[in-house]
mmCIF file of C-alpha atoms in Angstrom:
data_model
loop_
_atom_site.group_PDB
_atom_site.id
_atom_site.type_symbol
_atom_site.label_atom_id
_atom_site.label_comp_id
_atom_site.label_asym_id
_atom_site.label_seq_id
_atom_site.Cartn_x
_atom_site.Cartn_y
_atom_site.Cartn_z
ATOM 1 C CA MET A 1 22.579 -26.022 -87.222
ATOM 2 C CA LEU A 2 21.727 -22.624 -86.624
ATOM 3 C CA ASN A 3 19.404 -22.202 -89.819
ATOM 4 C CA GLY A 4 16.676 -24.925 -89.480
ATOM 5 C CA GLY A 5 13.820 -25.045 -86.912
ATOM 6 C CA GLU A 6 12.675 -28.775 -88.872
ATOM 7 C CA ASP A 7 13.313 -30.385 -85.027
ATOM 8 C CA GLY A 8 10.866 -27.855 -83.023
ATOM 9 C CA ARG A 9 14.584 -25.733 -81.687
ATOM 10 C CA GLU A 10 12.762 -22.332 -82.952
ATOM 11 C CA ALA A 11 9.504 -23.090 -81.203
ATOM 12 C CA ARG A 12 11.376 -24.706 -78.274
ATOM 13 C CA TRP A 13 14.014 -21.927 -77.968
ATOM 14 C CA ALA A 14 11.669 -18.881 -78.554
ATOM 15 C CA ALA A 15 9.066 -20.456 -75.689
ATOM 16 C CA ALA A 16 12.215 -20.553 -73.259
ATOM 17 C CA MET A 17 13.540 -17.203 -73.651
ATOM 18 C CA LEU A 18 9.660 -16.123 -72.963
ATOM 19 C CA ALA A 19 9.728 -17.790 -70.034
ATOM 20 C CA ALA A 20 13.109 -16.007 -69.266
ATOM 21 C CA ARG A 21 11.743 -12.798 -69.631
ATOM 22 C CA GLY A 22 8.717 -13.661 -67.367
ATOM 23 C CA GLY A 23 11.994 -14.525 -64.790
ATOM 24 C CA ASP A 24 12.278 -18.330 -65.253
ATOM 25 C CA ALA A 25 16.074 -18.894 -64.256
ATOM 26 C CA ALA A 26 15.775 -22.271 -64.810
ATOM 27 C CA ALA A 27 14.498 -22.769 -68.194
ATOM 28 C CA TYR A 28 16.910 -19.807 -68.811
ATOM 29 C CA ALA A 29 19.913 -22.100 -67.890
ATOM 30 C CA ARG A 30 18.326 -25.101 -69.931
ATOM 31 C CA LEU A 31 18.140 -22.694 -72.999
ATOM 32 C CA LEU A 32 21.636 -21.423 -72.667
ATOM 33 C CA ALA A 33 23.238 -24.868 -72.092
ATOM 34 C CA GLU A 34 21.553 -26.462 -75.130
ATOM 35 C CA VAL A 35 22.248 -23.043 -77.020
ATOM 36 C CA ALA A 36 25.743 -23.550 -75.839
ATOM 37 C CA ALA A 37 25.846 -26.803 -77.402
ATOM 38 C CA THR A 38 25.036 -25.819 -80.549
ATOM 39 C CA LEU A 39 27.066 -22.811 -80.624
ATOM 40 C CA ARG A 40 30.272 -25.507 -79.946
ATOM 41 C CA VAL A 41 29.264 -27.178 -83.302
ATOM 42 C CA PHE A 42 28.693 -23.807 -84.785
ATOM 43 C CA ALA A 43 32.337 -22.162 -83.868
ATOM 44 C CA ALA A 44 33.803 -25.539 -84.376
ATOM 45 C CA THR A 45 33.031 -25.296 -87.956
ATOM 46 C CA ALA A 46 33.267 -21.731 -88.680
ATOM 47 C CA LEU A 47 36.659 -21.680 -86.900
ATOM 48 C CA ARG A 48 38.368 -24.326 -88.477
ATOM 49 C CA ARG A 49 37.746 -23.208 -92.039
ATOM 50 C CA THR A 50 39.812 -19.928 -91.014
ATOM 51 C CA GLY A 51 43.018 -21.726 -89.429
ATOM 52 C CA LEU A 52 42.005 -20.764 -85.781
ATOM 53 C CA GLU A 53 43.053 -22.712 -83.190
ATOM 54 C CA ALA A 54 40.567 -24.935 -80.913
ATOM 55 C CA ARG A 55 40.319 -22.979 -77.927
ATOM 56 C CA ASP A 56 39.054 -20.014 -79.865
ATOM 57 C CA VAL A 57 35.846 -22.114 -80.282
ATOM 58 C CA GLU A 58 35.058 -21.895 -76.817
ATOM 59 C CA ASP A 59 35.495 -18.257 -76.904
ATOM 60 C CA VAL A 60 32.944 -17.806 -79.537
ATOM 61 C CA VAL A 61 30.573 -20.125 -77.193
ATOM 62 C CA GLN A 62 31.166 -17.829 -74.350
ATOM 63 C CA GLU A 63 31.315 -14.317 -75.775
ATOM 64 C CA THR A 64 28.151 -15.702 -77.953
ATOM 65 C CA LEU A 65 26.378 -16.441 -74.111
ATOM 66 C CA LEU A 66 26.734 -13.046 -72.816
ATOM 67 C CA ALA A 67 25.827 -11.107 -75.498
ATOM 68 C CA VAL A 68 22.367 -13.334 -76.085
ATOM 69 C CA HIS A 69 22.363 -12.285 -72.695
ATOM 70 C CA LEU A 70 23.353 -8.787 -72.106
ATOM 71 C CA LYS A 71 21.500 -7.968 -75.224
ATOM 72 C CA ARG A 72 18.438 -10.161 -75.118
ATOM 73 C CA HIS A 73 15.634 -7.401 -74.994
ATOM 74 C CA THR A 74 16.836 -6.951 -78.604
ATOM 75 C CA TRP A 75 15.017 -10.016 -79.468
ATOM 76 C CA ASP A 76 11.538 -9.100 -80.323
ATOM 77 C CA PRO A 77 9.120 -12.223 -79.476
ATOM 78 C CA GLY A 78 6.852 -11.460 -82.478
ATOM 79 C CA ARG A 79 9.765 -12.239 -84.588
ATOM 80 C CA PRO A 80 11.824 -15.464 -85.073
ATOM 81 C CA PHE A 81 14.252 -16.496 -82.326
ATOM 82 C CA LEU A 82 17.173 -18.619 -84.295
ATOM 83 C CA PRO A 83 18.002 -15.934 -86.989
ATOM 84 C CA TRP A 84 18.436 -13.514 -83.549
ATOM 85 C CA LEU A 85 20.944 -15.627 -81.876
ATOM 86 C CA ARG A 86 22.567 -16.846 -85.464
ATOM 87 C CA ALA A 87 23.185 -12.879 -85.998
ATOM 88 C CA ILE A 88 25.053 -12.811 -82.410
ATOM 89 C CA ALA A 89 26.725 -15.923 -82.901
ATOM 90 C CA ARG A 90 28.040 -14.587 -85.967
ATOM 91 C CA HIS A 91 28.898 -10.822 -85.249
ATOM 92 C CA LYS A 92 31.054 -12.764 -82.362
ATOM 93 C CA ALA A 93 32.753 -15.232 -84.640
ATOM 94 C CA VAL A 94 33.456 -12.278 -87.003
ATOM 95 C CA ASP A 95 34.614 -10.163 -84.366
ATOM 96 C CA ILE A 96 37.106 -12.555 -83.051
ATOM 97 C CA VAL A 97 38.707 -13.716 -86.189
ATOM 98 C CA ARG A 98 39.278 -10.305 -86.800
ATOM 99 C CA ARG A 99 40.616 -9.670 -83.537
ATOM 100 C CA ARG A 100 42.870 -12.581 -84.071
ATOM 101 C CA GLY A 101 44.055 -10.729 -87.426
ATOM 102 C CA SER A 102 43.120 -13.228 -89.355
ATOM 103 C CA ARG A 103 41.263 -12.232 -92.650
ATOM 104 C CA GLY A 104 38.631 -13.778 -94.278
ATOM 105 C CA GLU A 105 34.818 -14.475 -94.050
ATOM 106 C CA VAL A 106 33.482 -16.905 -91.660
ATOM 107 C CA PRO A 107 31.409 -18.829 -93.612
ATOM 108 C CA LEU A 108 28.360 -19.790 -91.691
ATOM 109 C CA ASP A 109 25.761 -20.624 -94.578
ATOM 110 C CA ASP A 110 26.926 -24.023 -95.477
ATOM 111 C CA VAL A 111 27.527 -25.375 -92.041
ATOM 112 C CA ALA A 112 25.862 -28.170 -92.263
ATOM 113 C CA ASP A 113 25.886 -30.779 -89.382
ATOM 114 C CA THR A 114 24.605 -31.067 -85.704
ATOM 115 C CA LEU A 115 27.515 -33.553 -84.487
ATOM 116 C CA SER A 116 27.862 -33.025 -80.473
ATOM 117 C CA VAL A 117 31.201 -31.995 -79.659
ATOM 118 C CA ALA A 118 32.474 -32.677 -76.382
ATOM 119 C CA ALA A 119 33.028 -29.552 -73.999
ATOM 120 C CA PRO A 120 36.985 -29.042 -74.093
ATOM 121 C CA GLU A 121 38.725 -29.804 -70.982
ATOM 122 C CA MET A 122 41.159 -26.332 -71.225
ATOM 123 C CA ALA A 123 40.754 -23.226 -69.480
ATOM 124 C CA ALA A 124 38.406 -21.090 -71.308
ATOM 125 C CA PRO A 125 39.334 -17.321 -71.950
ATOM 126 C CA VAL A 126 37.330 -15.640 -69.052
ATOM 127 C CA GLU A 127 39.714 -17.132 -66.170
ATOM 128 C CA ARG A 128 42.228 -14.370 -67.437
ATOM 129 C CA PHE A 129 39.939 -11.902 -67.414
ATOM 130 C CA LEU A 130 37.914 -12.297 -64.222
ATOM 131 C CA ALA A 131 41.885 -11.424 -62.494
ATOM 132 C CA ALA A 132 41.372 -8.548 -64.140
ATOM 133 C CA LEU A 133 37.899 -7.373 -62.495
ATOM 134 C CA PRO A 134 37.398 -5.259 -59.665
ATOM 135 C CA SER A 135 37.793 -7.466 -56.751
ATOM 136 C CA ARG A 136 33.816 -7.022 -55.497
ATOM 137 C CA GLN A 137 32.779 -7.891 -58.830
ATOM 138 C CA ARG A 138 35.754 -10.976 -59.065
ATOM 139 C CA GLU A 139 34.107 -12.130 -55.717
ATOM 140 C CA VAL A 140 30.324 -12.452 -56.652
ATOM 141 C CA VAL A 141 31.045 -13.785 -60.353
ATOM 142 C CA THR A 142 33.361 -16.446 -58.820
ATOM 143 C CA ALA A 143 31.022 -17.342 -55.892
ATOM 144 C CA LEU A 144 28.137 -17.245 -57.997
ATOM 145 C CA ALA A 145 29.760 -18.934 -61.205
ATOM 146 C CA VAL A 146 32.254 -20.834 -59.700
ATOM 147 C CA ASP A 147 31.307 -22.112 -56.566
ATOM 148 C CA GLY A 148 27.888 -22.568 -57.460
ATOM 149 C CA ALA A 149 26.616 -20.524 -54.611
ATOM 150 C CA SER A 150 23.126 -19.218 -54.354
ATOM 151 C CA VAL A 151 22.459 -14.945 -54.365
ATOM 152 C CA ALA A 152 21.347 -15.432 -50.744
ATOM 153 C CA GLU A 153 24.507 -17.089 -49.784
ATOM 154 C CA THR A 154 26.623 -14.655 -51.631
ATOM 155 C CA ALA A 155 25.253 -12.115 -50.028
ATOM 156 C CA HIS A 156 25.447 -13.632 -46.618
ATOM 157 C CA ARG A 157 29.249 -14.525 -47.624
ATOM 158 C CA PHE A 158 30.180 -10.607 -48.345
ATOM 159 C CA ASN A 159 28.177 -8.927 -46.274
ATOM 160 C CA LEU A 160 25.970 -7.410 -49.258
ATOM 161 C CA SER A 161 22.579 -6.957 -49.929
ATOM 162 C CA ARG A 162 20.811 -8.965 -52.543
ATOM 163 C CA GLY A 163 20.527 -5.973 -54.744
ATOM 164 C CA ALA A 164 23.967 -5.266 -54.378
ATOM 165 C CA VAL A 165 24.933 -8.484 -55.585
ATOM 166 C CA TYR A 166 22.880 -8.624 -58.677
ATOM 167 C CA VAL A 167 24.837 -4.997 -59.465
ATOM 168 C CA ALA A 168 28.341 -6.589 -58.671
ATOM 169 C CA LEU A 169 26.908 -9.899 -61.168
ATOM 170 C CA HIS A 170 25.840 -7.067 -63.597
ATOM 171 C CA ARG A 171 28.534 -4.780 -63.776
ATOM 172 C CA GLY A 172 31.510 -8.017 -63.720
ATOM 173 C CA LEU A 173 29.501 -9.749 -66.664
ATOM 174 C CA ALA A 174 29.177 -6.330 -68.648
ATOM 175 C CA ALA A 175 33.128 -5.737 -67.898
ATOM 176 C CA LEU A 176 33.840 -9.130 -69.286
ATOM 177 C CA THR A 177 32.171 -8.039 -72.444
ATOM 178 C CA VAL A 178 34.226 -4.965 -72.428
ATOM 179 C CA MET A 179 37.524 -7.516 -71.946
ATOM 180 C CA PHE A 180 36.628 -9.195 -74.856
ATOM 181 C CA GLY A 181 36.020 -6.672 -77.040
ATOM 182 C CA ASP A 182 39.515 -5.064 -75.959
ATOM 183 C CA TRP A 183 41.137 -8.680 -76.317
ATOM 184 C CA ASP A 184 44.505 -7.590 -77.436
ATOM 185 C CA LYS A 185 45.806 -5.959 -73.758
ATOM 186 C CA PHE A 186 45.180 -9.252 -72.445
ATOM 187 C CA LYS A 187 47.473 -11.616 -74.353
ATOM 188 C CA MET B 1 35.853 -19.931 -65.814
ATOM 189 C CA LYS B 2 33.919 -23.155 -67.683
ATOM 190 C CA THR B 3 30.581 -22.161 -69.958
ATOM 191 C CA ASP B 4 28.358 -23.989 -67.416
ATOM 192 C CA ASP B 5 29.757 -21.505 -64.663
ATOM 193 C CA LEU B 6 29.463 -18.806 -66.751
ATOM 194 C CA ILE B 7 25.669 -20.124 -67.575
ATOM 195 C CA ARG B 8 25.053 -20.096 -63.664
ATOM 196 C CA ALA B 9 25.843 -16.588 -63.441
ATOM 197 C CA LEU B 10 24.215 -15.477 -66.360
ATOM 198 C CA ALA B 11 20.956 -17.263 -65.110
ATOM 199 C CA ALA B 12 21.497 -15.890 -61.438
ATOM 200 C CA ASP B 13 21.709 -12.137 -63.375
ATOM 201 C CA LEU B 14 18.078 -12.730 -64.435
ATOM 202 C CA ASP B 15 16.850 -12.660 -60.992
ATOM 203 C CA GLY B 16 18.227 -9.281 -60.303
ATOM 204 C CA MET B 17 17.067 -7.232 -63.565
ATOM 205 C CA SER B 18 13.341 -5.931 -62.771
ATOM 206 C CA PRO B 19 12.268 -7.313 -66.142
ATOM 207 C CA ARG B 20 10.401 -3.795 -66.792
ATOM 208 C CA ASN B 21 13.997 -2.169 -67.214
ATOM 209 C CA ALA B 22 15.774 -5.249 -68.387
ATOM 210 C CA LEU B 23 13.293 -5.701 -71.245
ATOM 211 C CA ARG B 24 12.277 -1.634 -71.974
ATOM 212 C CA PRO B 25 12.025 -1.722 -75.770
ATOM 213 C CA LEU B 26 14.993 0.063 -77.333
ATOM 214 C CA TRP B 27 12.653 2.213 -80.010
ATOM 215 C CA ALA B 28 11.072 3.465 -76.932
ATOM 216 C CA ASP B 29 14.399 4.822 -75.506
ATOM 217 C CA LEU B 30 15.210 6.128 -78.843
ATOM 218 C CA VAL B 31 12.341 7.605 -79.313
ATOM 219 C CA LEU B 32 12.157 9.560 -75.821
ATOM 220 C CA ALA B 33 16.211 10.325 -76.299
ATOM 221 C CA THR B 34 15.637 12.288 -79.285
ATOM 222 C CA ALA B 35 12.239 14.027 -78.114
ATOM 223 C CA VAL B 36 14.191 15.068 -74.941
ATOM 224 C CA MET B 37 17.730 16.076 -76.557
ATOM 225 C CA ALA B 38 15.124 18.165 -79.358
ATOM 226 C CA VAL B 39 14.475 20.361 -76.649
ATOM 227 C CA PRO B 40 17.681 22.276 -76.122
ATOM 228 C CA SER B 41 17.872 22.885 -79.987
ATOM 229 C CA PHE B 42 14.428 23.896 -80.320
ATOM 230 C CA ALA B 43 15.057 26.280 -77.412
ATOM 231 C CA VAL B 44 17.996 28.034 -79.165
ATOM 232 C CA ILE B 45 15.944 28.388 -82.164
ATOM 233 C CA TRP B 46 12.559 29.340 -80.514
ATOM 234 C CA PHE B 47 14.240 32.017 -77.618
ATOM 235 C CA GLY B 48 17.458 32.854 -79.370
ATOM 236 C CA LEU B 49 16.850 33.328 -83.138
ATOM 237 C CA ALA B 50 14.397 35.896 -85.134
ATOM 238 C CA ARG B 51 11.557 34.199 -86.115
ATOM 239 C CA SER B 52 11.706 33.317 -90.045
ATOM 240 C CA PRO B 53 9.916 36.401 -92.117
ATOM 241 C CA HIS B 54 8.322 33.412 -94.577
ATOM 242 C CA LEU B 55 6.367 32.320 -91.776
ATOM 243 C CA ALA B 56 4.180 35.378 -92.192
ATOM 244 C CA HIS B 57 3.027 34.078 -95.092
ATOM 245 C CA GLY B 58 1.969 30.445 -94.179
ATOM 246 C CA LEU B 59 3.172 27.098 -95.510
ATOM 247 C CA GLY B 60 4.671 28.574 -98.777
ATOM 248 C CA LEU B 61 6.471 26.330 -101.291
ATOM 249 C CA THR B 62 9.715 26.396 -99.418
ATOM 250 C CA LEU B 63 8.616 25.956 -96.509
ATOM 251 C CA GLY B 64 6.440 23.398 -96.475
ATOM 252 C CA THR B 65 9.175 21.839 -99.107
ATOM 253 C CA THR B 66 11.713 21.905 -96.477
ATOM 254 C CA VAL B 67 9.692 21.111 -93.359
ATOM 255 C CA ALA B 68 7.988 17.949 -95.095
ATOM 256 C CA ALA B 69 11.148 16.640 -96.521
ATOM 257 C CA ALA B 70 13.537 17.131 -93.529
ATOM 258 C CA GLY B 71 11.043 15.535 -91.294
ATOM 259 C CA LEU B 72 10.505 12.655 -93.727
ATOM 260 C CA LEU B 73 14.201 12.398 -93.845
ATOM 261 C CA GLY B 74 14.321 12.406 -89.591
ATOM 262 C CA ALA B 75 11.308 10.104 -89.128
ATOM 263 C CA GLY B 76 12.177 7.875 -91.851
ATOM 264 C CA ALA B 77 16.028 7.314 -90.600
ATOM 265 C CA LEU B 78 14.749 6.823 -87.015
ATOM 266 C CA ALA B 79 12.730 4.405 -87.950
ATOM 267 C CA ALA B 80 15.533 2.512 -89.545
ATOM 268 C CA VAL B 81 18.218 3.051 -86.587
ATOM 269 C CA ALA B 82 15.468 1.338 -84.002
ATOM 270 C CA ALA B 83 14.821 -1.759 -86.224
ATOM 271 C CA ALA B 84 18.943 -1.856 -86.843
ATOM 272 C CA ALA B 85 19.605 -2.191 -83.501
ATOM 273 C CA ARG B 86 18.201 -5.791 -83.907
ATOM 274 C CA PRO B 87 21.425 -7.391 -84.388
ATOM 275 C CA GLU B 88 19.413 -9.607 -87.502
ATOM 276 C CA ALA B 89 17.882 -6.438 -88.836
ATOM 277 C CA ARG B 90 18.938 -5.159 -92.043
ATOM 278 C CA LEU B 91 19.447 -1.525 -92.854
ATOM 279 C CA ARG B 92 16.781 -0.201 -94.639
ATOM 280 C CA THR B 93 17.566 2.879 -96.806
ATOM 281 C CA GLY B 94 14.868 2.315 -99.352
ATOM 282 C CA TRP B 95 12.584 5.249 -97.883
ATOM 283 C CA ALA B 96 15.268 7.633 -98.556
ATOM 284 C CA VAL B 97 14.061 8.244 -102.085
ATOM 285 C CA ILE B 98 10.944 10.183 -100.811
ATOM 286 C CA PRO B 99 12.365 12.751 -99.105
ATOM 287 C CA ALA B 100 15.061 13.345 -101.550
ATOM 288 C CA LEU B 101 11.989 13.444 -104.257
ATOM 289 C CA LEU B 102 10.150 15.537 -102.509
ATOM 290 C CA MET B 103 13.224 18.362 -102.073
ATOM 291 C CA ALA B 104 14.051 17.626 -106.210
ATOM 292 C CA GLY B 105 10.287 18.585 -107.074
ATOM 293 C CA GLY B 106 10.104 21.330 -105.323
ATOM 294 C CA ILE B 107 13.005 22.488 -106.730
ATOM 295 C CA VAL B 108 11.637 22.104 -110.471
ATOM 296 C CA VAL B 109 8.187 23.772 -109.132
ATOM 297 C CA GLU B 110 10.613 27.031 -107.908
ATOM 298 C CA LEU B 111 12.457 26.814 -111.133
ATOM 299 C CA ALA B 112 9.290 26.711 -113.152
ATOM 300 C CA ARG B 113 7.502 29.702 -110.847
ATOM 301 C CA ALA B 114 10.387 31.736 -110.914
ATOM 302 C CA GLY B 115 12.887 31.052 -113.278
ATOM 303 C CA THR B 116 16.468 30.992 -113.639
ATOM 304 C CA GLY B 117 17.033 34.401 -112.941
ATOM 305 C CA GLY B 118 19.360 35.207 -109.997
ATOM 306 C CA TRP B 119 19.819 31.537 -109.570
ATOM 307 C CA TRP B 120 23.463 31.976 -108.385
ATOM 308 C CA GLN B 121 22.193 34.819 -104.819
ATOM 309 C CA ARG B 122 19.102 32.391 -104.666
ATOM 310 C CA LEU B 123 21.585 29.335 -103.839
ATOM 311 C CA VAL B 124 24.211 31.198 -102.585
ATOM 312 C CA GLY B 125 21.713 33.382 -100.138
ATOM 313 C CA ASP B 126 22.998 36.048 -97.481
ATOM 314 C CA GLN B 127 24.879 33.558 -94.858
ATOM 315 C CA PRO B 128 25.689 30.092 -96.021
ATOM 316 C CA LEU B 129 28.115 29.123 -93.668
ATOM 317 C CA ALA B 130 26.156 30.114 -90.610
ATOM 318 C CA CYS B 131 23.200 28.127 -91.810
ATOM 319 C CA LEU B 132 25.128 25.325 -92.381
ATOM 320 C CA ALA B 133 26.954 25.824 -89.162
ATOM 321 C CA CYS B 134 23.710 26.446 -86.949
ATOM 322 C CA VAL B 135 22.171 22.831 -88.791
ATOM 323 C CA PHE B 136 24.768 20.797 -87.830
ATOM 324 C CA LEU B 137 25.293 22.349 -84.237
ATOM 325 C CA LEU B 138 21.363 21.897 -82.850
ATOM 326 C CA SER B 139 21.806 18.252 -84.605
ATOM 327 C CA LEU B 140 24.372 17.428 -81.732
ATOM 328 C CA PRO B 141 21.969 16.922 -78.985
ATOM 329 C CA MET B 142 19.618 14.722 -81.055
ATOM 330 C CA LEU B 143 22.867 12.327 -82.227
ATOM 331 C CA GLY B 144 24.335 12.311 -78.875
ATOM 332 C CA GLY B 145 20.807 11.061 -77.357
ATOM 333 C CA MET B 146 20.360 8.612 -79.775
ATOM 334 C CA LEU B 147 23.319 7.291 -79.777
ATOM 335 C CA LEU B 148 23.347 6.977 -76.136
ATOM 336 C CA ALA B 149 20.223 5.054 -76.356
ATOM 337 C CA LEU B 150 21.721 2.938 -78.997
ATOM 338 C CA ARG B 151 24.050 2.003 -76.603
ATOM 339 C CA ARG B 152 21.965 -0.644 -75.129
ATOM 340 C CA GLY B 153 21.247 -1.923 -78.916
ATOM 341 C CA ALA B 154 22.996 -4.445 -81.242
ATOM 342 C CA PRO B 155 23.270 -3.287 -84.220
ATOM 343 C CA ALA B 156 25.824 -5.772 -87.019
ATOM 344 C CA ARG B 157 26.542 -2.254 -88.642
ATOM 345 C CA PRO B 158 27.875 0.116 -85.801
ATOM 346 C CA ARG B 159 29.190 2.588 -88.521
ATOM 347 C CA ALA B 160 26.559 2.548 -90.741
ATOM 348 C CA THR B 161 24.080 2.445 -87.911
ATOM 349 C CA GLY B 162 25.714 5.555 -86.304
ATOM 350 C CA ALA B 163 25.601 7.640 -89.840
ATOM 351 C CA MET B 164 21.840 6.784 -90.186
ATOM 352 C CA ALA B 165 21.193 8.143 -86.405
ATOM 353 C CA GLY B 166 23.197 11.769 -88.024
ATOM 354 C CA LEU B 167 20.773 11.784 -91.000
ATOM 355 C CA ALA B 168 17.864 11.289 -88.141
ATOM 356 C CA ALA B 169 19.098 14.249 -86.065
ATOM 357 C CA GLY B 170 20.282 15.829 -88.908
ATOM 358 C CA GLY B 171 16.890 15.832 -90.273
ATOM 359 C CA PHE B 172 14.814 16.966 -87.541
ATOM 360 C CA ALA B 173 17.364 19.969 -86.733
ATOM 361 C CA ALA B 174 16.461 21.163 -90.697
ATOM 362 C CA ALA B 175 12.854 20.886 -90.085
ATOM 363 C CA MET B 176 13.171 22.961 -86.896
ATOM 364 C CA TYR B 177 15.725 25.275 -88.481
ATOM 365 C CA THR B 178 12.632 26.311 -90.689
ATOM 366 C CA LEU B 179 11.873 28.406 -87.775
ATOM 367 C CA HIS B 180 14.628 30.978 -88.063
ATOM 368 C CA CYS B 181 15.876 30.074 -91.644
ATOM 369 C CA PRO B 182 15.535 33.655 -93.602
ATOM 370 C CA GLU B 183 16.801 32.368 -96.960
ATOM 371 C CA GLY B 184 13.543 31.700 -99.255
ATOM 372 C CA SER B 185 14.826 29.593 -101.546
ATOM 373 C CA LEU B 186 14.749 25.867 -101.557
ATOM 374 C CA MET B 187 18.110 26.195 -103.846
ATOM 375 C CA PHE B 188 19.555 27.257 -100.905
ATOM 376 C CA ILE B 189 18.452 24.739 -98.528
ATOM 377 C CA ALA B 190 19.448 21.926 -100.899
ATOM 378 C CA ALA B 191 22.812 23.496 -101.188
ATOM 379 C CA TRP B 192 23.450 24.414 -97.547
ATOM 380 C CA HIS B 193 21.083 22.197 -95.338
ATOM 381 C CA ILE B 194 22.051 18.960 -96.905
ATOM 382 C CA PRO B 195 25.816 19.215 -96.757
ATOM 383 C CA ALA B 196 25.211 20.231 -93.217
ATOM 384 C CA ILE B 197 22.672 16.722 -92.791
ATOM 385 C CA LEU B 198 25.591 14.588 -94.330
ATOM 386 C CA LEU B 199 28.234 16.342 -91.905
ATOM 387 C CA VAL B 200 25.769 14.939 -88.994
ATOM 388 C CA ALA B 201 25.801 11.726 -90.405
ATOM 389 C CA SER B 202 29.762 11.049 -90.868
ATOM 390 C CA LEU B 203 30.144 12.213 -87.439
ATOM 391 C CA GLY B 204 27.517 9.533 -86.397
ATOM 392 C CA ALA B 205 29.315 7.224 -88.412
ATOM 393 C CA TRP B 206 32.507 7.810 -86.627
ATOM 394 C CA ALA B 207 31.177 7.791 -83.670
ATOM 395 C CA GLY B 208 28.961 4.349 -83.977
ATOM 396 C CA GLY B 209 32.089 2.805 -84.620
ATOM 397 C CA ARG B 210 33.203 3.603 -81.256
ATOM 398 C CA LEU B 211 30.496 3.983 -79.378
ATOM 399 C CA LEU B 212 27.915 1.181 -80.884
ATOM 400 C CA ARG B 213 30.790 -1.771 -81.127
ATOM 401 C CA TRP B 214 29.525 -4.683 -78.573
#
């Protein structure tokens, strides 16, 4: 499913990434949503074989999305997008399997189908980590992500400059990534 | 937080960074960090250590081979590190046969020219441990700079990438150290500089496993 470019996904996603590089946040959000749906299938297939639980699927999806975002400068527009995405998803899946103390390879290459899997209605792990963020970062991430506030509204609500909102958001996202890495402390 | 919420936050974060900074290619950082951190080591050699007596005779076999092999090791390893910062890339090692063959070839030529008489003295030199320590210490600033730059990267194999950064730093340090190194034999270089470089690579692997995880 992350292997094929037959359906034009490679070209479409690469174009969306380029648009995102140019600052097109709407195209970026659409891309991430599409990527998340595909990752969900990928993770469900990969994790089922290692005997991990269903809640790990959304972990893989969210951690991969965060890494795609924070490491997006490591994608070279002159190279294909899907291998880059696949490498990140594999890295995160392996990481989660390793952290949960389960051994064994994550078999990705024979992941076959593209069945769509509905987003599970469970509390995703980011919830637990949010609570551990410094308050400014937590407020900003929550306002933007959960409440759906715009940057301008968030800036107004917390009496911050737009720049300060972005800084808090970016630091918060980076901190969330670190917390995923130190999973055991939060169990 | 639901995944949709996370996506909203990530898209909002996209606006906040100047594309210039966020998308700056990593290899540029890497080269800059290496160059900047080479300065203190170079300054120590240039201002703090005596000039090698062999420099007066131009690029002889020992000097030429050492600079070429160490420089190629540094450049090749740096290029491999820059590529390995991309998650889908493989760590390339095949190029390393070139500096290795250069060094081996140089030693063969030296033995053919000078014979095997006094080989022990040439191998051990006067202050082997000082040279080993110098190459090791002089490479540390560059290794640190590279690892710092690499933290923006996403290497699939953090430890191997850190080790490769150590090879790059060690190679450049050994090349610069020829400005001082008073020893005249390639056998000495092989016996003491290469272990120093491998020590730096081990340190790089250790540090990479800690600093380059993502």
